[in-house]
XYZ file of C-alpha atoms in Angstrom:
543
model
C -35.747 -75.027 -20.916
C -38.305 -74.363 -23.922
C -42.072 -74.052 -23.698
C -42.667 -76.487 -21.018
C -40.090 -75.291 -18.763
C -38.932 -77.772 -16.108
C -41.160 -80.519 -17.550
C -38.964 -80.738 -20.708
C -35.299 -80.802 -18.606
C -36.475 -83.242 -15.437
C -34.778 -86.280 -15.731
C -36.695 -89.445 -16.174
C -35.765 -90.554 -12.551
C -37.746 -87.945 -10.926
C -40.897 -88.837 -12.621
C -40.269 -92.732 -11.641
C -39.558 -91.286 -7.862
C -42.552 -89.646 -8.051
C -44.469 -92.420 -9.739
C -43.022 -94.626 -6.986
C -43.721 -92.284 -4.279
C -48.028 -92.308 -5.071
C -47.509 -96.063 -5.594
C -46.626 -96.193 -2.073
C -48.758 -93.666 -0.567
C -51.398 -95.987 -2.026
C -50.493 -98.917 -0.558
C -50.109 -97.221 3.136
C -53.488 -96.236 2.717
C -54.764 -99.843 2.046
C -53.336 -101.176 5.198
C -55.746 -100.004 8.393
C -52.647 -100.309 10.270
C -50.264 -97.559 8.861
C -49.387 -95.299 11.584
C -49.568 -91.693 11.227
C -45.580 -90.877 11.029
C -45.461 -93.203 7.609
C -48.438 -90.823 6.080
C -46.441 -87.718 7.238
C -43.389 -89.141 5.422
C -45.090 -89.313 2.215
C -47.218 -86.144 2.341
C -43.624 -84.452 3.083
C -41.546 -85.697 1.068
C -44.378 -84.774 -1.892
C -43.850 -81.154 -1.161
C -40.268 -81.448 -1.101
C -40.169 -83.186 -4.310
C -42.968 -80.759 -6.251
C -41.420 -77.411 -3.841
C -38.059 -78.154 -3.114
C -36.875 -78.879 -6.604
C -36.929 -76.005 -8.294
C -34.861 -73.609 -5.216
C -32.316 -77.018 -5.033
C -31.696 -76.704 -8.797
C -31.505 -72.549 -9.237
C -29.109 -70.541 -7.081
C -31.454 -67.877 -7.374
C -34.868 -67.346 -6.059
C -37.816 -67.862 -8.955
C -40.616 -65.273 -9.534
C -40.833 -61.944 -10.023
C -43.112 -61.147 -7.645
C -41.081 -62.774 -5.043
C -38.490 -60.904 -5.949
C -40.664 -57.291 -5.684
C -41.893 -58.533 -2.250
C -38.213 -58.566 -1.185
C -37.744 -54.726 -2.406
C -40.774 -53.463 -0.225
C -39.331 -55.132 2.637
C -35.814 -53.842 1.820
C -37.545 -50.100 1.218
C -39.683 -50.671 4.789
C -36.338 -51.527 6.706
C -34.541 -48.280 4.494
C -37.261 -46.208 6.001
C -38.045 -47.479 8.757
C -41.586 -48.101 8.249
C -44.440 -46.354 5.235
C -42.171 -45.964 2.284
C -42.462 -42.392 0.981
C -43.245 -41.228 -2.026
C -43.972 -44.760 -3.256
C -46.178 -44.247 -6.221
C -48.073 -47.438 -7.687
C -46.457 -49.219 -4.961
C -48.421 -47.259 -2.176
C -50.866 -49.987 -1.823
C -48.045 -51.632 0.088
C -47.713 -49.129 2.397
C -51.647 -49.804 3.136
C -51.713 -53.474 3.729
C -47.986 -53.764 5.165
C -48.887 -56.504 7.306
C -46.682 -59.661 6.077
C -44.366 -57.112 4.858
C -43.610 -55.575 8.413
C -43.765 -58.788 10.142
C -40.469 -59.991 7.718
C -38.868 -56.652 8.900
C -39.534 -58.130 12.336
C -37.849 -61.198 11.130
C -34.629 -59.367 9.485
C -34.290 -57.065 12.534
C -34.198 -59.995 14.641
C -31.789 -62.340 12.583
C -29.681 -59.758 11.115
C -30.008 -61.024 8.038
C -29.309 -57.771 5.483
C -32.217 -58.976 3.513
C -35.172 -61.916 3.503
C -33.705 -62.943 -0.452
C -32.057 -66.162 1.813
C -34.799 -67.266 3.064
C -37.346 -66.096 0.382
C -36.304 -68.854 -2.070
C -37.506 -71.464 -0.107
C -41.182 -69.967 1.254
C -42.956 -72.078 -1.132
C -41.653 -75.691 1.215
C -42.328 -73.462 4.254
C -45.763 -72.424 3.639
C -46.471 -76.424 2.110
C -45.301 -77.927 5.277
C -47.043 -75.374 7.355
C -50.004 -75.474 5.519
C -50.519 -79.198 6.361
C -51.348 -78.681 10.290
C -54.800 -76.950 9.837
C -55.337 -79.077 6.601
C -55.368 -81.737 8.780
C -57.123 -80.432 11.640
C -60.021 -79.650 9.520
C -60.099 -83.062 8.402
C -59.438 -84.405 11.727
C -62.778 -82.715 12.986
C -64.911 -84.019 9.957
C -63.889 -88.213 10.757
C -61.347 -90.228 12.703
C -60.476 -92.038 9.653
C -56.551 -91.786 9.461
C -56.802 -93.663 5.802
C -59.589 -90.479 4.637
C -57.588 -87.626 6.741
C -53.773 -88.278 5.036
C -55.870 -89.551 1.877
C -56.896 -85.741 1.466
C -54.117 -84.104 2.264
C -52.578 -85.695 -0.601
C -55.022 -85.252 -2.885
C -55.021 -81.312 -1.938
C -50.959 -81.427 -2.536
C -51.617 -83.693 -5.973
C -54.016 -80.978 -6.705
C -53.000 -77.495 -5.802
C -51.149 -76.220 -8.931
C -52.512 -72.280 -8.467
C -48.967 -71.820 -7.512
C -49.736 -68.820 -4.799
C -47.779 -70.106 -2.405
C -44.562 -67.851 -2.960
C -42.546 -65.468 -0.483
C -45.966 -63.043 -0.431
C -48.949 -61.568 1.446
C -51.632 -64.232 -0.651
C -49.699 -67.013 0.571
C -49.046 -65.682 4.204
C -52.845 -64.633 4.702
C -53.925 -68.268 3.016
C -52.244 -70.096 5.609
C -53.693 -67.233 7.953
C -57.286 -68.273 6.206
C -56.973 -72.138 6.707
C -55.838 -71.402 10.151
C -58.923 -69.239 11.274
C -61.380 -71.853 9.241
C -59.328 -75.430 11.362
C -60.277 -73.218 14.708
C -64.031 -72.320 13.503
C -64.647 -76.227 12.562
C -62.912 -77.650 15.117
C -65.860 -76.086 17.339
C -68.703 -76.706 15.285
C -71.373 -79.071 16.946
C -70.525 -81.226 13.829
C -66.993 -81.704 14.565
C -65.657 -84.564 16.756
C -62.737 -82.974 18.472
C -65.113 -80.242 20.483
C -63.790 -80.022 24.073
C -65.942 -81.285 26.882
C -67.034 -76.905 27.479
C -68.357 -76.590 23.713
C -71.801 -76.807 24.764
C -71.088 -74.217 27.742
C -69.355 -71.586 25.725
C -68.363 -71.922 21.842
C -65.098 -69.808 22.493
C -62.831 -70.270 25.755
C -60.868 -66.401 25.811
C -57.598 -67.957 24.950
C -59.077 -69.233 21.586
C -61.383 -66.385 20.587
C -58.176 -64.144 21.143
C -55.842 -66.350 18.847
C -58.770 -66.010 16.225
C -59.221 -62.615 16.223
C -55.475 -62.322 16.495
C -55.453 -64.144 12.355
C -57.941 -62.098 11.865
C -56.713 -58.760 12.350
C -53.040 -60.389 10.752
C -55.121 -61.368 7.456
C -57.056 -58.239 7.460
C -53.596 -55.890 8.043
C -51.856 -57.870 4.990
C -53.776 -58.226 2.047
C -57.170 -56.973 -0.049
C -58.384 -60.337 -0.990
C -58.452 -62.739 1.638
C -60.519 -60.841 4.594
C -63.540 -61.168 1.983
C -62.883 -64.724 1.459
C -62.721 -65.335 5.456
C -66.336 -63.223 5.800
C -67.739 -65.252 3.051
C -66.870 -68.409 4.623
C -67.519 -67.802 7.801
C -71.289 -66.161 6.570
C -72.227 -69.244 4.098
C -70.961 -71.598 7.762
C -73.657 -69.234 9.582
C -76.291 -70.548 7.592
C -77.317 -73.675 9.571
C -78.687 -72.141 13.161
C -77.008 -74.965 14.846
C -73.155 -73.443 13.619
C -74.259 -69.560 14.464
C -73.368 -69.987 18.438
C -69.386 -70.657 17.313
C -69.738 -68.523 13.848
C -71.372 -65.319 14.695
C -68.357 -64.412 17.255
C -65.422 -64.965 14.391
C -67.991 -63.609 11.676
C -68.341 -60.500 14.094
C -64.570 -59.803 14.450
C -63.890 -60.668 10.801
C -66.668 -57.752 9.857
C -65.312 -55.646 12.793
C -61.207 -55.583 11.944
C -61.823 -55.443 8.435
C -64.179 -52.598 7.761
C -62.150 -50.525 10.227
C -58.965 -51.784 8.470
C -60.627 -50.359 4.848
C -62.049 -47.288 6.628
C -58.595 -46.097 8.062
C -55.245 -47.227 6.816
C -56.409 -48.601 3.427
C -58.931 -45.932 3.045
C -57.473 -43.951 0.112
C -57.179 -47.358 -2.106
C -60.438 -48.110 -1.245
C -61.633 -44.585 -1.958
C -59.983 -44.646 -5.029
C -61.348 -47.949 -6.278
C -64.902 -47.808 -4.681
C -66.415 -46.952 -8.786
C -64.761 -49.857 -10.172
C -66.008 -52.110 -7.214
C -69.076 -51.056 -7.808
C -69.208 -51.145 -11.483
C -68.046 -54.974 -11.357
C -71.033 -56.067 -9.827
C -73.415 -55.278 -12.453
C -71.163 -57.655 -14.830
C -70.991 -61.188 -13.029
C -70.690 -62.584 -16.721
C -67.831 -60.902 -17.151
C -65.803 -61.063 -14.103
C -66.665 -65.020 -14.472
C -65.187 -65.258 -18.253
C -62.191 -62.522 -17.234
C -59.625 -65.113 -16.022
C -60.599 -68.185 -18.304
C -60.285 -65.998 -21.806
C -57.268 -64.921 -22.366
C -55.473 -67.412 -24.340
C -55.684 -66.022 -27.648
C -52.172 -64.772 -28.109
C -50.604 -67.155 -26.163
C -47.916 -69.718 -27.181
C -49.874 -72.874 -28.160
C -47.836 -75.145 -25.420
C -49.483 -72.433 -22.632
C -52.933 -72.573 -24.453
C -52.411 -76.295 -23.787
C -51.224 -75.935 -20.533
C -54.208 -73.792 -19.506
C -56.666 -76.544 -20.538
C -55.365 -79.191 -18.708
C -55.527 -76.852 -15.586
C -58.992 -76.310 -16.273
C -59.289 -79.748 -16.677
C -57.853 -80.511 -13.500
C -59.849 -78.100 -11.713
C -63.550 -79.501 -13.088
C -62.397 -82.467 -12.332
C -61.684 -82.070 -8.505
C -65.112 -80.035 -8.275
C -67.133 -82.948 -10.129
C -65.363 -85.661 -8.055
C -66.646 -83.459 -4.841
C -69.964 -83.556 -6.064
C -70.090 -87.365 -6.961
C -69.188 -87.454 -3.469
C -71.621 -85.263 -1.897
C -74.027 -87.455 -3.930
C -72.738 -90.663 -2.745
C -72.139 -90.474 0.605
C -74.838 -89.134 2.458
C -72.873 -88.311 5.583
C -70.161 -85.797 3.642
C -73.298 -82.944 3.206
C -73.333 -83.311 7.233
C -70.572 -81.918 7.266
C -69.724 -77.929 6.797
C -67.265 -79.157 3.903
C -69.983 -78.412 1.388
C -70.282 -74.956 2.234
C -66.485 -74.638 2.772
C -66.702 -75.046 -1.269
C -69.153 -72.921 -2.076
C -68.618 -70.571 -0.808
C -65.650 -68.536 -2.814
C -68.432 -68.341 -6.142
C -69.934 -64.949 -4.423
C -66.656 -63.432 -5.196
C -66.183 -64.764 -8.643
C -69.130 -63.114 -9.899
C -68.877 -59.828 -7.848
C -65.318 -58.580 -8.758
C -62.652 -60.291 -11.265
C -59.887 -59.501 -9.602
C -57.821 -58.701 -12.181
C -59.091 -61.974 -14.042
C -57.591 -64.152 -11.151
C -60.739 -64.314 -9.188
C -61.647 -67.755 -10.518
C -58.198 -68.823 -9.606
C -58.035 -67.886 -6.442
C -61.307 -69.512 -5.862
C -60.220 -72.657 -6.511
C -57.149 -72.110 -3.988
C -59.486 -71.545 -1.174
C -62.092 -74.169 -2.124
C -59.447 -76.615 -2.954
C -58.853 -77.821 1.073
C -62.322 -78.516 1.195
C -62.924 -80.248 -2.049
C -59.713 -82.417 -1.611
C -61.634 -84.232 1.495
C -64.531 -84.929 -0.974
C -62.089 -86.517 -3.407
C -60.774 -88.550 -1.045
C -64.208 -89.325 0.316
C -65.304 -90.883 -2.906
C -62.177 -92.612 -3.513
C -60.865 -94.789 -0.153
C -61.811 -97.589 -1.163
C -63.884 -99.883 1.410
C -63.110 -103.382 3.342
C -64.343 -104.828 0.204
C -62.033 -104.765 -3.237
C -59.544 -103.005 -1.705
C -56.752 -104.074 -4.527
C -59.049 -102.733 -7.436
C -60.217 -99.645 -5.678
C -56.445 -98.650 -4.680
C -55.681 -99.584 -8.469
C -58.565 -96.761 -9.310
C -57.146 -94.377 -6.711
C -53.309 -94.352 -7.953
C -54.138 -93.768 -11.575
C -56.612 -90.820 -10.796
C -53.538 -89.318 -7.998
C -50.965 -89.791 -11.158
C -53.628 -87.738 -13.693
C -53.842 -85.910 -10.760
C -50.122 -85.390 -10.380
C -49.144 -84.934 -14.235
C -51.614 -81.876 -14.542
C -50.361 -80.317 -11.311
C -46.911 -80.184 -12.908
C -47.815 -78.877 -16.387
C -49.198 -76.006 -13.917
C -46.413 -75.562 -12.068
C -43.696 -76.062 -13.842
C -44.639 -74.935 -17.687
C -43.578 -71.310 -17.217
C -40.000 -71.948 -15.349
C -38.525 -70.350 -18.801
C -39.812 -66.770 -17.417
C -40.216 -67.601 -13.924
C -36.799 -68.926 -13.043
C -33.443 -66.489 -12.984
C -30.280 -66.864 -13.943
C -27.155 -65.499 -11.932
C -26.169 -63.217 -14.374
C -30.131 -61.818 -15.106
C -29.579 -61.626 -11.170
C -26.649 -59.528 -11.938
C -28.039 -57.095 -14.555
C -30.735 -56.027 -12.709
C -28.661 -55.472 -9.470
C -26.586 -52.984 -12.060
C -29.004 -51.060 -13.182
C -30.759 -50.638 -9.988
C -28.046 -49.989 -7.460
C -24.878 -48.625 -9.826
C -27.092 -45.888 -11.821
C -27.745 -42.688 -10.778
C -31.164 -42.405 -8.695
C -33.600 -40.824 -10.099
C -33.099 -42.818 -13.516
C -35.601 -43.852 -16.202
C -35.514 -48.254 -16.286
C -37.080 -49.708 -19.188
C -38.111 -53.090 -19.405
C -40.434 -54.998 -21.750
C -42.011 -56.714 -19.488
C -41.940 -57.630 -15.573
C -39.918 -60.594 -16.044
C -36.497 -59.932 -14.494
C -35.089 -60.617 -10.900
C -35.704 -57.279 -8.166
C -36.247 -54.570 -10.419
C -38.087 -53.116 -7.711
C -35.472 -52.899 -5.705
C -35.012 -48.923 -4.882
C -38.259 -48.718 -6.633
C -38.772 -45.516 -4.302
C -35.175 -43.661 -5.917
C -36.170 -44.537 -9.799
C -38.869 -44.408 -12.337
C -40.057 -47.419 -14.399
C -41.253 -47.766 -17.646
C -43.204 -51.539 -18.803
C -43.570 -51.688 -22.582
C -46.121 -54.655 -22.240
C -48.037 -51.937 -19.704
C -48.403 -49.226 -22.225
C -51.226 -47.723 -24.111
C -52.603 -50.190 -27.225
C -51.616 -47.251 -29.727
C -47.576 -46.818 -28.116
C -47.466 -50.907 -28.371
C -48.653 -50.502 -32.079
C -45.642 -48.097 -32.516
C -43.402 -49.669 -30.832
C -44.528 -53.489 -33.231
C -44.060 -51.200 -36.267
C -40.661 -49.564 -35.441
C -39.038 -50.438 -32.233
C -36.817 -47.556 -31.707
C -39.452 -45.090 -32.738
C -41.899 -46.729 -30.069
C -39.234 -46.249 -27.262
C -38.674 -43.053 -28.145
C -41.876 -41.231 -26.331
C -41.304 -43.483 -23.577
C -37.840 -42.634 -22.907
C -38.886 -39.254 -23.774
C -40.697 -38.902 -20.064
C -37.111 -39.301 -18.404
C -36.470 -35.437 -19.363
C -32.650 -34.601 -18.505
C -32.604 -37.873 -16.356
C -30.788 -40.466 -17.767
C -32.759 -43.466 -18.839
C -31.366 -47.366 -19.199
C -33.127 -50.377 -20.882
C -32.653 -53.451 -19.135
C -33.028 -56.901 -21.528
C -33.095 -60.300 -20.106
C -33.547 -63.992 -20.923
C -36.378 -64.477 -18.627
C -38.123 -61.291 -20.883
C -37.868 -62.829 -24.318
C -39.517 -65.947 -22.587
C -42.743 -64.105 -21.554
C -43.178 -62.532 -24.480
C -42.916 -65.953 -26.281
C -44.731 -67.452 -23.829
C -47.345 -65.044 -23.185
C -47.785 -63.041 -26.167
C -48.351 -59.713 -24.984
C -45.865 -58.517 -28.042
C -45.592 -60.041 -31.338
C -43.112 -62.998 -32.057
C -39.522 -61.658 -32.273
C -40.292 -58.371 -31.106
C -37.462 -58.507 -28.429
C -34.941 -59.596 -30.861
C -35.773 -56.931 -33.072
C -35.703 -54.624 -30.073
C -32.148 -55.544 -29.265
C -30.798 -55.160 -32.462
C -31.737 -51.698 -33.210
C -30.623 -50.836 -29.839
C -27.096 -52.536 -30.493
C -27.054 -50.821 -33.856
C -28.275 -47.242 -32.694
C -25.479 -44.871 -31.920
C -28.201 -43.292 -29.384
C -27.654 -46.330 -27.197
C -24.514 -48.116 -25.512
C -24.178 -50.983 -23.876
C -22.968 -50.487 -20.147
C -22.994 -54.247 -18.913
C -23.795 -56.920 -20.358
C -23.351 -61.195 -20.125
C -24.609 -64.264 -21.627
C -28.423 -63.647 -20.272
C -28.835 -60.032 -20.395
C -27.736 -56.548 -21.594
C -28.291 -52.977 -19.971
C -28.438 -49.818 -22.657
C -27.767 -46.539 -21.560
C -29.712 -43.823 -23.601
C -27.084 -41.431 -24.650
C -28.972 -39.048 -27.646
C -30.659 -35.827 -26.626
C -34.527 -35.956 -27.591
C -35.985 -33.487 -29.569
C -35.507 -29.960 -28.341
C -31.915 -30.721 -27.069
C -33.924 -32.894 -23.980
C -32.315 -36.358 -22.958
């Protein structure tokens, strides 16, 4: 794969299939008649062509994140619960919510690990996603045409790619979950049961909601604020409050006890920068949409047409909001507004605008389709209109999702390298890597100390651009008589290509200094990566 990952290796065959298979969905949807099963076919066998691919074609699981999700699970189950003496990765240990409930899950199975399973939690959470997608849009219309229209415009659509083995993904399906219940009882939404007007929450119900609640609110930082935002902005209309306030209430309730107890030192520790990032709304806007400038021109490409794709989802939801009257009836409206709060109070480590677009994306996707089923009238040139928008649709999501498979995907022997250093070393070691992009790393994260050369200081990267060796040097330095291994990968001299974070070649030129340097030997090594052992004492007779 080169710049454009998968995109540039697929055959032609699998872009005809998929040409074929929005050709089709098109036509179902211009027949009144179609039955429900025939939509479900196509909407799943979308998210096992854009999902399923990529775990059917690797034998190892993509991501690095994934793959550090795994190693807190694997140090929870080691210890039994909190990991000790966890460092940076404390914040784990503080939202361990989806982490604890996959210990659950191992326990139960006795699997040794979640890796098997892992792999394939993007499908999972797809194909899971789709029941509350579709009960939200089952309690907006009865319009099977407009409800299986949207769900494949949110799949066509939905290229944020968050939907990995981890606690964002778990706690989004949590989100869209908790928002299908709320709706479904609106006095807007047609699938009320015959006691809405008596009481807005039967026990049973107000107990599975606060249930997601306290799940979302246990497992990550992010998504309980999204949930209280929505839930506030569908508290606006007085007519929503009597079903609203009660889930808006718990939301407030599980979260701010949540912060104020288990996640209280992160929050502690953060509460200056939370509040310095609300007097810069600019800024946390601009955070996640400007940094392209020392990226590889095929990602700087790659990033527009996202953007593109993005603005063009939220002005197709507007055209529709101003074209059918009935749509701003509905609480989809506020269901996309509602994330832009957040954008301009916090950046989020420049994701916020992202991850905004991820939770307004189930609402906006109804909108879409809204404006585009076509009527009794011209059906055959409004489907025409419909399949070429779903194809532009389509051929962006994939530039999205598939561009960075160079860095994202792992071979068996990366797989392998990593495993070495981590589990055949002696604990306590010093791992370099230049960057984040190698399979489980983080596995025994709590029995070694690691080093990120894209993570250090501006002035130790300007060292290390200008002589390699001498750059590592200070780094390795902080290993004292520990020994100390570099770790180089395939999937590393892709992100730094890719993402620019060191100058072109700067990997290469690592690797052959540390080849040539009598400090270093090589203690494993295959076709896609290479572990160095540091062997010289430092200055003052320190290794």
């Amino acid at each position: 794969m080169g710049d454009l990952g998968l995109l540039q290796v697929l055959p032609v065959l699998f872009w005809v299939a998929l040409g074929l298979l929005g050709l089709g969905f098109c036509v179902a949807v211009s027949v009144r008649r179609t039955p429900h099963t025939c939509y479900a076919l196509y909407a799943l066998s979308l998210i096992a062509m854009l999902h399923a691919t990529p775990p059917l074609l690797y034998g190892e699981m993509r991501y690095s994140w994934a793959w550090k999700h795994v190693a807190v699970v694997d140090a929870m189950l080691r210890h039994d619960g909190d990991v000790p003496n966890a460092g940076g990765f404390d914040i784990y240990n503080q939202w361990p919510g989806f982490f604890q409930l996959n210990v659950l899950i191992v326990r139960a199975t006795g699997l040794e690990s979640p890796l098997g399973y892992a792999m394939w939690a993007q499908v999972l959470a797809n194909v899971l996603l789709l029941i509350p997608l579709l009960l939200i849009y089952r309690s907006v219309t009865s319009d099977r045409r407009l409800i299986w229209l949207a769900a494949f415009v949110y799949y066509s659509c939905s290229w944020v790619g968050q939907d990995y083995f981890a606690p964002q993904a778990f706690t989004f399906l949590l989100f869209v979950s908790a928002i299908a219940l709320v709706v479904r009882r609106l006095p807007s939404s047609r699938l009320r049961d015959r006691d809405a007007s008596r009481r807005a929450w039967p026990p049973g119900r107000l107990t599975l909601l606060l249930v997601i609640e306290a799940a979302i609110a246990s497992s990550h930082q992010l998504t309980p604020l999204m949930l209280i935002t929505a839930l506030l902005l569908l508290s606006l209309p007085r007519r929503n409050r009597r079903v609203t306030l009660p889930a808006l209430t718990g939301a407030v309730v599980l979260t701010v006890a949540w912060d104020a107890t288990v996640a209280r030192r992160y929050v502690s520790e953060n509460l200056d920068s939370f509040v310095e990032a609300l007097t810069r709304p600019e800024a946390n806007l601009w955070s996640g949409l400007s940094r392209l400038a020392d990226a590889a021109p095929s990602q700087v490409m790659v990033s527009w047409i996202d953007r593109g794709l993005s603005g063009g989802v939220f002005l197709l939801a507007a055209l529709a909001l101003i074209a059918h009257k009935w749509t701003r009836r509905t609480p989809l409206p506020l269901l996309v507004l509602f994330p832009l709060p957040l954008v301009l109070v916090n950046a989020y480590g420049g994701e916020m605008v992202f991850r905004a677009y991820m939770f307004a994306l189930p609402a906006a996707a109804f909108l879409v389709a809204a404006l585009l089923l076509p009527s009794t009238r011209r059906v055959l040139a409004r489907m025409t209109v419909v399949y070429v928008v779903l194809l532009a649709m389509l051929g962006s999501l994939v530039f999205g999702y598939y561009s960075k498979e160079a860095m994202n995907r792992f071979s068996a022997g990366e797989v392998a390298a990593t495993r070495y250093v981590t589990t055949s070393t002696p604990a306590d070691s010093l791992i370099v890597s230049v960057t984040f992009a190698a399979p489980g790393l983080e596995t025994g994260y709590d029995r070694h100390e690691r080093a990120e050369i894209t993570q250090e200081s501006t002035s130790a990267k300007r060292l290390l651009e200008k002589n390699p060796l001498a750059g590592l040097e200070p780094i390795l330095g902080r290993a004292g008589d520990r020994p100390a291994y570099v770790l180089l990968n395939r999937a590393q001299y892709a992100d730094v290509h890719l993402n620019g974070e060191m100058p072109p070649g700067f990997v290469e030129r690592l690797e052959s200094d540390l080849s040539a340097s009598p400090a270093f030997t090589a203690v494993f090594r295959n076709a896609d990566a290479v572990v160095y052992r540091f062997d010289a004492p430092m200055a003052g007779g320190r290794r």
